[in-house]
Short mmCIF file of C-alpha atoms and ligand atoms in Angstrom, two decimals:
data_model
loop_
_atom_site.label_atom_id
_atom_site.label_comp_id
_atom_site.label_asym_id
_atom_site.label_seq_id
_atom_site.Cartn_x
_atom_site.Cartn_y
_atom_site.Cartn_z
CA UNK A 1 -28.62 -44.11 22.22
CA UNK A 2 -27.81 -42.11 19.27
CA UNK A 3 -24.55 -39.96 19.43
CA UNK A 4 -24.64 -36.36 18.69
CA UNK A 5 -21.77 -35.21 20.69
CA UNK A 6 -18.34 -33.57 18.69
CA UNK A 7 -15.42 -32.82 20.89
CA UNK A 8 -13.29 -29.98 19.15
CA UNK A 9 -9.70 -29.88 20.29
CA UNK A 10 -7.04 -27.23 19.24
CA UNK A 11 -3.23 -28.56 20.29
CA UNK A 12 -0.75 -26.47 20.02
CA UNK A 13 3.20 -26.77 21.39
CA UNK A 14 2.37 -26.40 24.93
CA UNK A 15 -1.53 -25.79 24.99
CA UNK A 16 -4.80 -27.31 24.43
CA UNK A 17 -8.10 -26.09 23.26
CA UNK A 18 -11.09 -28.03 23.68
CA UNK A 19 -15.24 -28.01 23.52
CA UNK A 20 -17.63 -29.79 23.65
CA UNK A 21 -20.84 -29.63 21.61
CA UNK A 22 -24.07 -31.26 20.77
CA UNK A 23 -24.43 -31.32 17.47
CA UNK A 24 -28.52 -31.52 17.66
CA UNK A 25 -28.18 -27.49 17.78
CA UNK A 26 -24.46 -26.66 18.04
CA UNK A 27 -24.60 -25.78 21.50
CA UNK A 28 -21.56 -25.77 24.02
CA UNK A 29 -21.94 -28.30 26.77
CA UNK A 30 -18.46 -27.47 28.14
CA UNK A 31 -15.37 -25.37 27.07
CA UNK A 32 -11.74 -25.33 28.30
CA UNK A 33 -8.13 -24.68 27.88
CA UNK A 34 -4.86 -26.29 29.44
CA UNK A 35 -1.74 -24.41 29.02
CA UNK A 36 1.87 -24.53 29.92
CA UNK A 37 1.79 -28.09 29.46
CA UNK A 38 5.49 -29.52 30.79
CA UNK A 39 5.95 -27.02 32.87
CA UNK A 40 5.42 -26.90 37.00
CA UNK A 41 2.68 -24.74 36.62
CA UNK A 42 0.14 -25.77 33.78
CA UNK A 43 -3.16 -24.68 34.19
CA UNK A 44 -6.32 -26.10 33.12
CA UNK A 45 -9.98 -23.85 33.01
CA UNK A 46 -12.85 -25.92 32.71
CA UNK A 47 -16.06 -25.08 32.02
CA UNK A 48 -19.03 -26.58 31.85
CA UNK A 49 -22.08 -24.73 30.05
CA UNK A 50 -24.86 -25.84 31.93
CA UNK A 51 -23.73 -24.01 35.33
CA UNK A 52 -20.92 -21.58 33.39
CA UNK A 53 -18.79 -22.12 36.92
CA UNK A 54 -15.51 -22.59 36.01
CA UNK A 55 -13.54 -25.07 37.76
CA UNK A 56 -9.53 -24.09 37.82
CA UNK A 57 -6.40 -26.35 38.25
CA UNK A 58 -2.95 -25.86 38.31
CA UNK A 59 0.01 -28.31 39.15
CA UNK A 60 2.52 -30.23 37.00
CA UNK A 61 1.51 -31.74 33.97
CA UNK A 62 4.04 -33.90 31.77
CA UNK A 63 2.74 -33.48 28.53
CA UNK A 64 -0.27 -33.86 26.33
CA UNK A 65 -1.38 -37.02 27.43
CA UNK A 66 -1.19 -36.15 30.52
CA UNK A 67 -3.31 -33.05 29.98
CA UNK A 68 -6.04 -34.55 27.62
CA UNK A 69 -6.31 -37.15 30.66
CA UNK A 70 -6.86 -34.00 32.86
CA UNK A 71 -9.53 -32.69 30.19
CA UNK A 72 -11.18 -35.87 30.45
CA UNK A 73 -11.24 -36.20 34.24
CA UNK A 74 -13.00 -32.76 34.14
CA UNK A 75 -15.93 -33.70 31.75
CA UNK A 76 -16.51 -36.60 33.74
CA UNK A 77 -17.18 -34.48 36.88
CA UNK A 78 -19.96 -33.23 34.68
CA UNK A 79 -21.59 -36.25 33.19
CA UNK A 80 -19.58 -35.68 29.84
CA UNK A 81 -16.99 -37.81 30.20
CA UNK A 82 -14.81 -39.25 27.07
CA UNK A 83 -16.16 -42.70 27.58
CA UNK A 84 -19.78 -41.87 26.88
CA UNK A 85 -21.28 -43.52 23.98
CA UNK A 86 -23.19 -39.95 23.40
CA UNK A 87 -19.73 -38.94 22.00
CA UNK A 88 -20.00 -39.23 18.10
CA UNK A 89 -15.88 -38.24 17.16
CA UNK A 90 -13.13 -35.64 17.63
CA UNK A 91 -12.44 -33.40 15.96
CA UNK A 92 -8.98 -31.90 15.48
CA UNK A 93 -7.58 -28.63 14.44
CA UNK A 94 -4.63 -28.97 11.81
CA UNK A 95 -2.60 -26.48 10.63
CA UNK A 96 -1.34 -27.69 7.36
CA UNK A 97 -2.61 -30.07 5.09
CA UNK A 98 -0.62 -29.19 1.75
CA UNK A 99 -2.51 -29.77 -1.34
CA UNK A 100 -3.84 -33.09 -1.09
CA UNK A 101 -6.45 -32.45 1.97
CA UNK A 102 -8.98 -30.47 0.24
CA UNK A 103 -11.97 -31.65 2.86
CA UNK A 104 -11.90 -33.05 6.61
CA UNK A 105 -10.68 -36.17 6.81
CA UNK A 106 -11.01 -39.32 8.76
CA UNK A 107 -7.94 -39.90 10.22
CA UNK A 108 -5.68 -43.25 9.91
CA UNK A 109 -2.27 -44.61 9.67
CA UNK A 110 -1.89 -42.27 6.13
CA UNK A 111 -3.47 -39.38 7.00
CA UNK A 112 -1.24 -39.19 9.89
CA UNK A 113 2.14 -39.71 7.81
CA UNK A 114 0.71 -37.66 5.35
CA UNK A 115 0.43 -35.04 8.42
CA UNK A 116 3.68 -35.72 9.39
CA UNK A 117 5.78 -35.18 6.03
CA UNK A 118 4.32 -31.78 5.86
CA UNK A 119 6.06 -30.69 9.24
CA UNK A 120 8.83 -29.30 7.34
CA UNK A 121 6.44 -26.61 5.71
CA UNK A 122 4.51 -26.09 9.33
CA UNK A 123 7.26 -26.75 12.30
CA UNK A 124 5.47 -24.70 14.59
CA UNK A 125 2.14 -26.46 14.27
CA UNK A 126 2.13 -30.05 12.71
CA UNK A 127 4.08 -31.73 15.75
CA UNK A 128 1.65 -30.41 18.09
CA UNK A 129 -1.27 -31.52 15.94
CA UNK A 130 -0.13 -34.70 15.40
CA UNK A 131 0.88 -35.03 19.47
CA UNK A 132 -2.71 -33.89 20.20
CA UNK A 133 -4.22 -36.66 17.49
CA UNK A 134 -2.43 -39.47 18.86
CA UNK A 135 -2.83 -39.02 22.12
CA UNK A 136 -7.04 -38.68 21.69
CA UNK A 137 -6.35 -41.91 19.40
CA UNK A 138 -4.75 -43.22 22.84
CA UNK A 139 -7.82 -42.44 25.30
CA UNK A 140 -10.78 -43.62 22.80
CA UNK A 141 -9.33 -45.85 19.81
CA UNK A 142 -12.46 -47.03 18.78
CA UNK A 143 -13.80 -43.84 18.33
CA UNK A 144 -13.79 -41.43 14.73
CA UNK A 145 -10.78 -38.75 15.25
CA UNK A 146 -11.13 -36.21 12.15
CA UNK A 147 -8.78 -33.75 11.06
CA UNK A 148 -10.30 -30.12 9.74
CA UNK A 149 -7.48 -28.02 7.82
CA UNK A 150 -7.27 -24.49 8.24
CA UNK A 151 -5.51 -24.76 4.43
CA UNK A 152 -8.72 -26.76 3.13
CA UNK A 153 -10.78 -23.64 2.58
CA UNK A 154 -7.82 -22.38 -0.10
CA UNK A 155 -6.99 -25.51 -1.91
CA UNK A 156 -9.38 -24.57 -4.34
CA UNK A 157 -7.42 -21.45 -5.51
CA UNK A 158 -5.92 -21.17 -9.06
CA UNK A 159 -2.45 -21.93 -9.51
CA UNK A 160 -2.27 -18.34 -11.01
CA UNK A 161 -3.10 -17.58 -7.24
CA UNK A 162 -1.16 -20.07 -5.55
CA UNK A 163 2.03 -19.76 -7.16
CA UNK A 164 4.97 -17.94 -6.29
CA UNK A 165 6.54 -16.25 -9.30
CA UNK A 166 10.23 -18.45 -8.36
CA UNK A 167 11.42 -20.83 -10.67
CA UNK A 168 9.34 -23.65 -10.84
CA UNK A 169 11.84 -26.93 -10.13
CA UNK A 170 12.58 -24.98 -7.03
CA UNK A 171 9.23 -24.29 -5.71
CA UNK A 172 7.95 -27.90 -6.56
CA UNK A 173 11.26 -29.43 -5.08
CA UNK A 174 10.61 -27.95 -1.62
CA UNK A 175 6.54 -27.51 -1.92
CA UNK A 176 6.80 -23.56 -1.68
CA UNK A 177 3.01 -22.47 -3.05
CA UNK A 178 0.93 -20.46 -0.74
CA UNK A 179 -1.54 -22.76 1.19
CA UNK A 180 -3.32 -19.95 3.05
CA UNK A 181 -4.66 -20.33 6.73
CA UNK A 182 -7.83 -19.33 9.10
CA UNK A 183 -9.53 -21.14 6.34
CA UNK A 184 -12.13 -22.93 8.81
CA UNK A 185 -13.04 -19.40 9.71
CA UNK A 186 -12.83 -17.94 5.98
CA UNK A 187 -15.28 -20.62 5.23
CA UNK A 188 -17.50 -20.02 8.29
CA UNK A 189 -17.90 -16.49 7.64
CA UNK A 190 -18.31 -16.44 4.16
CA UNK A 191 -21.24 -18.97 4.32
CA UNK A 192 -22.44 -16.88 7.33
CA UNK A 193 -22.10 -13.59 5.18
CA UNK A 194 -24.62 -15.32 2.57
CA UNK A 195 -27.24 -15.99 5.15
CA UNK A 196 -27.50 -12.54 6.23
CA UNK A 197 -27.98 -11.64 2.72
CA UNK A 198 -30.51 -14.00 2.28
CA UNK A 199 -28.38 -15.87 -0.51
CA UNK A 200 -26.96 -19.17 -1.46
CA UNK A 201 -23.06 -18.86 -1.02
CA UNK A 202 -22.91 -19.86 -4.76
CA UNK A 203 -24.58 -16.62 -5.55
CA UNK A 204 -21.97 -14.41 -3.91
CA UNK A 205 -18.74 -12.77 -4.05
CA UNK A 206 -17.11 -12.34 -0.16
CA UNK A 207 -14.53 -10.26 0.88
CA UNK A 208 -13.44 -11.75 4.18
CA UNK A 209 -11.31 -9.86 6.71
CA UNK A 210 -10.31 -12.00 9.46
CA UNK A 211 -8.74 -9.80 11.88
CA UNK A 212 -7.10 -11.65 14.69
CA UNK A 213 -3.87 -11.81 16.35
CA UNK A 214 -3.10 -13.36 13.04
CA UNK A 215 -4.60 -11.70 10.25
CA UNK A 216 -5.85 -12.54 6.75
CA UNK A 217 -7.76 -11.88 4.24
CA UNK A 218 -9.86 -14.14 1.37
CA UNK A 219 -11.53 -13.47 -1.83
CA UNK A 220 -14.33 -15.96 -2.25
CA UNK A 221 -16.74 -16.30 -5.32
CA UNK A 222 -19.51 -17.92 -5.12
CA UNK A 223 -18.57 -20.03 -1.73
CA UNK A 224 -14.81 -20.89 -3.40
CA UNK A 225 -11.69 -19.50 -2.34
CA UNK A 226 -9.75 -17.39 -4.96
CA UNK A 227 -7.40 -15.63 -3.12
CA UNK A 228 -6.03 -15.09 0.59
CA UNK A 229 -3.50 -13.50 1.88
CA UNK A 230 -1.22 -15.99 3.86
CA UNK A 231 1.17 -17.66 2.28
CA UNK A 232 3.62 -20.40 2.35
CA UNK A 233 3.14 -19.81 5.99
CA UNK A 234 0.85 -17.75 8.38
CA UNK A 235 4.17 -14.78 7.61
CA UNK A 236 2.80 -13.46 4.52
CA UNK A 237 0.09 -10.52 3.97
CA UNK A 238 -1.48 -8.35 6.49
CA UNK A 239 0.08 -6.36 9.31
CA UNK A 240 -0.71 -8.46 12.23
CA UNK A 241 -0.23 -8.12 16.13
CA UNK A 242 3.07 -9.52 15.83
CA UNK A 243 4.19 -10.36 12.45
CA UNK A 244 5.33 -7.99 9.41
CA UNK A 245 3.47 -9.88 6.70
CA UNK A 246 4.01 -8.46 3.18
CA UNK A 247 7.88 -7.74 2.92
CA UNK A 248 10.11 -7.07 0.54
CA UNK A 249 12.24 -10.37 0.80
CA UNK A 250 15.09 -8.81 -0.03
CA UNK A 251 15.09 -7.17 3.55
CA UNK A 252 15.72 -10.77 5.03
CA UNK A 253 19.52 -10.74 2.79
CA UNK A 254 19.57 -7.20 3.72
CA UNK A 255 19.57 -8.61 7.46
CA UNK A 256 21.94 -11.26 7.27
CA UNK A 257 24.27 -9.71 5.29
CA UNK A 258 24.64 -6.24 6.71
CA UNK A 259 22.54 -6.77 10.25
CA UNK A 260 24.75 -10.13 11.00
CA UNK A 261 21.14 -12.18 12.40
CA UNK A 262 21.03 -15.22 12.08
CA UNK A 263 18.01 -17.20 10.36
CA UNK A 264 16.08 -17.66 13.54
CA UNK A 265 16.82 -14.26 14.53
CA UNK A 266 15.09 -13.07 11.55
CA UNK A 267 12.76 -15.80 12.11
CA UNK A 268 11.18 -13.98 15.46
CA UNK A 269 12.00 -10.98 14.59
CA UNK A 270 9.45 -11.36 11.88
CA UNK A 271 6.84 -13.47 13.45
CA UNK A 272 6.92 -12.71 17.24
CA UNK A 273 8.41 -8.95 16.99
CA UNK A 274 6.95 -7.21 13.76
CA UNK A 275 3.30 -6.54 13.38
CA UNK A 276 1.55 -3.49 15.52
CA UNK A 277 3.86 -5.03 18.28
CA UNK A 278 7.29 -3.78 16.48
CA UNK A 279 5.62 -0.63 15.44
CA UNK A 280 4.23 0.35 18.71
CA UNK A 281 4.75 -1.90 21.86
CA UNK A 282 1.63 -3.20 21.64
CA UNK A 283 -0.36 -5.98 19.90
CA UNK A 284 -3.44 -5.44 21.67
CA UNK A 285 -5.80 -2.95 19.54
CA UNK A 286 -7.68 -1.81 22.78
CA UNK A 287 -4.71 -0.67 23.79
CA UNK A 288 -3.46 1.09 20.53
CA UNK A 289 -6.71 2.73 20.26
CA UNK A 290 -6.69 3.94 23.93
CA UNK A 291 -2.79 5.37 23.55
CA UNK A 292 -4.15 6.69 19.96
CA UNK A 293 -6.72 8.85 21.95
CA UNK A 294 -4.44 10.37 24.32
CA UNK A 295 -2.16 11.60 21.30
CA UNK A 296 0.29 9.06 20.92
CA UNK A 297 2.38 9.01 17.59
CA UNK A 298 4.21 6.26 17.75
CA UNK A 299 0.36 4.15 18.21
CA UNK A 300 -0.88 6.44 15.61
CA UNK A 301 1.86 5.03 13.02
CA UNK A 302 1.00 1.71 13.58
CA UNK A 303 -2.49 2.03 13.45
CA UNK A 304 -2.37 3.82 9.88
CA UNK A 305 0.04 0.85 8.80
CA UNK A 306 -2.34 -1.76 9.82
CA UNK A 307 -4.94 0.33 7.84
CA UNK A 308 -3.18 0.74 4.76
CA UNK A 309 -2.39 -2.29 4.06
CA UNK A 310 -5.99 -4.06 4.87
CA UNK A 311 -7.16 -1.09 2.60
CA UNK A 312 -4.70 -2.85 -0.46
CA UNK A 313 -6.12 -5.49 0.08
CA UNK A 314 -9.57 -4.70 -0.12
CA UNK A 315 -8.55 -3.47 -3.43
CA UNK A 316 -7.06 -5.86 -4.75
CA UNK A 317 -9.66 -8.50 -4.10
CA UNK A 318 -12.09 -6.30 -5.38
CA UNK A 319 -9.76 -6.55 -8.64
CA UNK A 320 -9.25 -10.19 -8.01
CA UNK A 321 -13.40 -10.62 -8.11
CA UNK A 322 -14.30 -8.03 -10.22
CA UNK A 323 -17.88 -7.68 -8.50
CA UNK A 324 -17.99 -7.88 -4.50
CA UNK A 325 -21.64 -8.11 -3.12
CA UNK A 326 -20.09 -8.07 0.89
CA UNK A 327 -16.79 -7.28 2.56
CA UNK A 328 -17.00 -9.08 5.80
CA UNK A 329 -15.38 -8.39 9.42
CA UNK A 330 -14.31 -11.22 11.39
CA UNK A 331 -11.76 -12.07 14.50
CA UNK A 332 -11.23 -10.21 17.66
CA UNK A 333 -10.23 -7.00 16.09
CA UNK A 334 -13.03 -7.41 13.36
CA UNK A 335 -15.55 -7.92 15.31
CA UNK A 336 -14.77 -5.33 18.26
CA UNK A 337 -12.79 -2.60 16.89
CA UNK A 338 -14.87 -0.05 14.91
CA UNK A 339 -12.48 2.20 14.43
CA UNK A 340 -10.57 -0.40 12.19
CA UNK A 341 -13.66 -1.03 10.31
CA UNK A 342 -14.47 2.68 9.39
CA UNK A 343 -10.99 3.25 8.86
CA UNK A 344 -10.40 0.14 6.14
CA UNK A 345 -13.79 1.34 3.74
CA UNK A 346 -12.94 5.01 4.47
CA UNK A 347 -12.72 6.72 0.71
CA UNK A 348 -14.25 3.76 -1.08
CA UNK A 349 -17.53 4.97 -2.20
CA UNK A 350 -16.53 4.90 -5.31
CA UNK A 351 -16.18 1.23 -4.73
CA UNK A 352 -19.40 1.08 -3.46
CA UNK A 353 -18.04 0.53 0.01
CA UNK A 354 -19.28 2.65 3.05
CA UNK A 355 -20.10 2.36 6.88
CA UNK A 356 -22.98 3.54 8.89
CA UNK A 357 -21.56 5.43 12.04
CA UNK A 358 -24.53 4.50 14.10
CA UNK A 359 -24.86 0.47 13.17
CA UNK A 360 -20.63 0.54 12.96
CA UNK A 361 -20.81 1.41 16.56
CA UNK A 362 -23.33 -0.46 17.69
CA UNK A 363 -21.89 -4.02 20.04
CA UNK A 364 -23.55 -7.59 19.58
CA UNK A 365 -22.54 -10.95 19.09
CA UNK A 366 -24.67 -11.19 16.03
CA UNK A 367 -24.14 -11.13 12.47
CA UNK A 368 -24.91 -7.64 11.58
CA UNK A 369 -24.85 -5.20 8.41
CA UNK A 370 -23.01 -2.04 9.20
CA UNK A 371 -23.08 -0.27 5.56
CA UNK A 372 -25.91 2.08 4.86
CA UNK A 373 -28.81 0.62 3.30
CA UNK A 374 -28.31 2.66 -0.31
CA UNK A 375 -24.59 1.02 -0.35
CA UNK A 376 -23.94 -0.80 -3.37
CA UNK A 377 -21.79 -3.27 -1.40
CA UNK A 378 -22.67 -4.83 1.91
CA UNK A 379 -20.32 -4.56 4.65
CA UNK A 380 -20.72 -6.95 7.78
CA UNK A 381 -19.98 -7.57 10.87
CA UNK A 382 -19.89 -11.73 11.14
CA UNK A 383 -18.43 -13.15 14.40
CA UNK A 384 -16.21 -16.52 13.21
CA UNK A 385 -16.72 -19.64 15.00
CA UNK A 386 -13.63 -21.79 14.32
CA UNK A 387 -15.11 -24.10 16.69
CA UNK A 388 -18.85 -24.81 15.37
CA UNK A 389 -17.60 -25.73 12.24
CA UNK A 390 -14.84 -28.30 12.77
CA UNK A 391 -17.55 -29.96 14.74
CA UNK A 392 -19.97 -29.44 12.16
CA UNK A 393 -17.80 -30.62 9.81
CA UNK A 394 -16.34 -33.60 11.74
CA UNK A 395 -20.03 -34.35 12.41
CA UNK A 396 -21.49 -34.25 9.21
CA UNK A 397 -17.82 -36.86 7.87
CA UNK A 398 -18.98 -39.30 10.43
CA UNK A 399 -22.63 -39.43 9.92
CA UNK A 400 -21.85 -39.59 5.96
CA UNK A 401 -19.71 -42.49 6.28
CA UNK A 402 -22.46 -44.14 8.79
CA UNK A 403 -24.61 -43.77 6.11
CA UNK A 404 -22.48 -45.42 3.91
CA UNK A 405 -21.58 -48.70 5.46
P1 LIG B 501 -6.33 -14.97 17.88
O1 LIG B 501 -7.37 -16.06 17.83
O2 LIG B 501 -5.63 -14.72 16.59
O3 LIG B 501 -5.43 -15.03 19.06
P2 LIG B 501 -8.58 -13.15 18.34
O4 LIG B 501 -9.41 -13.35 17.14
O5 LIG B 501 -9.07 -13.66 19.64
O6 LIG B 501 -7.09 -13.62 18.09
O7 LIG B 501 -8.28 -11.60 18.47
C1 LIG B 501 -7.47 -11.10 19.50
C2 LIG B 501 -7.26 -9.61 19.29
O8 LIG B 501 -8.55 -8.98 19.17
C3 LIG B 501 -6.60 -8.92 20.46
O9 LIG B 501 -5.21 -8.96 20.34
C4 LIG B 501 -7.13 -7.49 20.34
O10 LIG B 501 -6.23 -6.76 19.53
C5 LIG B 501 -8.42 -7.62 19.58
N1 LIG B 501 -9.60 -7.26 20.39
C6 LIG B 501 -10.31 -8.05 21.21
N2 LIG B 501 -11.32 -7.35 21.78
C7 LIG B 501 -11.24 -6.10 21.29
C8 LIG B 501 -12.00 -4.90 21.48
N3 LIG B 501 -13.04 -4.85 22.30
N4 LIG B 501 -11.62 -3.80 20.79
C9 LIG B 501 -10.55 -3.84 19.97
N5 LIG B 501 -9.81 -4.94 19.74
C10 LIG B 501 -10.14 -6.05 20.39
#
């Protein structure tokens, strides 16, 4: 029996992400989440495609082997269990992958210390990768585990990109460049962005606005990433739902010093308690749009903040690239909020840049044009799909080195 299943899974501190697909057409055959894990009440939603009845759970669970167990329990119920020979490999999420992981990897003893000494630059989210990798290693060690990078996507920046302007001994000493994130999903969309223009990606210059909870943005040319706008960490760039992103750094002295916090303090202040969140109370666009319409100010503020500074960037890519053929719209805010999109383009004809009112407001799940069809520059709708390609990627790594042995 040949094997054409990829399972996806996403670990974080106290959570997993998982799906299953078959990688004959990229569909789902099941999709699920367990959070809270080593607490009293994690909770695990399971679902499996071919009835879409979710099944929930919720009950102790120690930790993540306990939980992938769990996972694995579930797709049994449904014929998909862990052990089937239909699965082809896993394939794992990872935050950070430095410099030297320019392309998914096959995981082994290196790749997993090589994993590890970057946890200083990505606390938050190496340990829980690595937790999640091991224990999948645990359940099915014969099987392929690959890691996909969200920092692969931007390795192939230019230094003159990827440098901070700090003294260089420094920077090198303590590997302070910016790596840049969401780049499964910059990659994705960009791709996805030459397809609806009928183009190779080679042939095209992308403007990619991933619009999340976390935000960035990329500059690609021709299918390569030139610029994006997180950093040494997920901190730096856009305003997002709950972090500051471009700052003057001087305000972080400016806080110790004369504000007394410590460097934790300023730590979540930045990343859980900046963003739309610190502006406004709320993170949730839906919400800032709804409080925006009944006259609020204070939502108001934060929405023309968010604005302004995705309309620098657009800007400065455009500067960065020197010709843009699309600026694309991805992420939970990019692909839902139209507002945001008219907003960001408003007052760049000049640019070339414009929105139709009618296809802007227009819903779908589809890739989708939105600028009118005399617009020198394309502007898209493209909804990312983090998922599809790890698996596609993890698929296409294994069936490669098939081929090879
Ligand atoms: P992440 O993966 O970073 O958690 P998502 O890409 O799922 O985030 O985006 C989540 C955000 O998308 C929400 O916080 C919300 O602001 C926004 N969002 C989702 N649906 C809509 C909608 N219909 N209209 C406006 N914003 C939306």
């Amino acid at each position: 029996m040949s094997s054409t299943r990829v399972l996806v899974l996403n670990s974080g501190s106290s959570s997993v992400k998982y799906q299953l697909l078959d990688m004959r057409d990229g569909s789902r055959l099941a999709v699920g989440l367990v959070e809270r894990i080593g607490e009293e009440t994690s909770r695990l939603k399971h679902t499996p495609l071919a009835t879409g009845e979710s099944r929930e759970w919720t009950g102790p669970m120690a930790d993540h082997e306990a939980a992938l167990k769990a996972v694995s329990e579930e797709l049994a119920r449904d014929g998909l269990g862990l052990d089937s020979p239909e699965l082809a490999a896993i394939g794992h999420r990872v935050v950070h992958g430095g410099k030297l992981f320019t392309e998914p990897t096959v995981i082994d003893d290196a790749v997993l210390a090589e994993i590890e000494r970057l946890i200083p630059v990505a606390p938050l989210h190496n340990p829980a990768n690595l937790t999640g990798i091991r224990t999948a290693q645990a359940l099915r060690p014969d099987l392929p585990q690959v890691a996909v990078f969200d920092t692969a996507f931007h390795t192939t920046m230019p230094e003159s990109a990827a440098r901070y302007a700090i003294d260089v001994k420094t920077a090198d000493e303590h590997r302070i460049r910016r790596y840049g994130f969401h780049g499964t999903s910059h990659a994705y969309v960009s791709r996805a962005t030459a397809k609806l223009l009928g183009k190779d990606p080679s042939e095209v210059n992308v403007i990619v606005l991933h619009l999340g909870n976390g935000a960035s943005a990329s500059a690609v040319e021709g299918g390569r990433c030139v610029d994006t706008s997180m950093g040494l960490t997920p901190l730096e760039g856009l305003v997002m739902g709950t972090r500051s992103g471009d700052m003057d750094p001087a305000v972080i002295f400016h806080l110790m010093r004369v504000g007394g916090m410590s460097t934790d303090e300023i730590d979540n202040l930045l990343n859980k308690k900046s963003g739309l969140i610190g502006l406004c109370g709320d993170n949730d666009m839906r919400e800032i749009r709804r409080r925006i319409d009944e006259g609020d100010e204070q939502a108001k503020l934060a929405f023309d903040i968010y604005i302004h500074r995705l309309k620098k960037y657009i800007g400065a890519y455009y500067a960065v690239l020197g010709r843009v053929d699309a600026v694309a719209f991805t992420a939970g805010v990019g692909e839902n909020a139209s507002p945001v999109r008219e907003a960001a383009v408003a007052g760049l004809e000049a640019l070339g840049l414009a929105v139709d009112s009618e296809l802007n407001a227009v819903r779908s799940d589809e890739p989708r044009l939105i600028s009118p069809e005399s617009a020198r520059v394309a502007v898209a709708v493209v909804p990312t799909d983090e998922e599809l390609e790890i698996a596609t990627q993890t698929y296409a790594l294994v069936n490669d080195s098939r081929n090879l042995t």
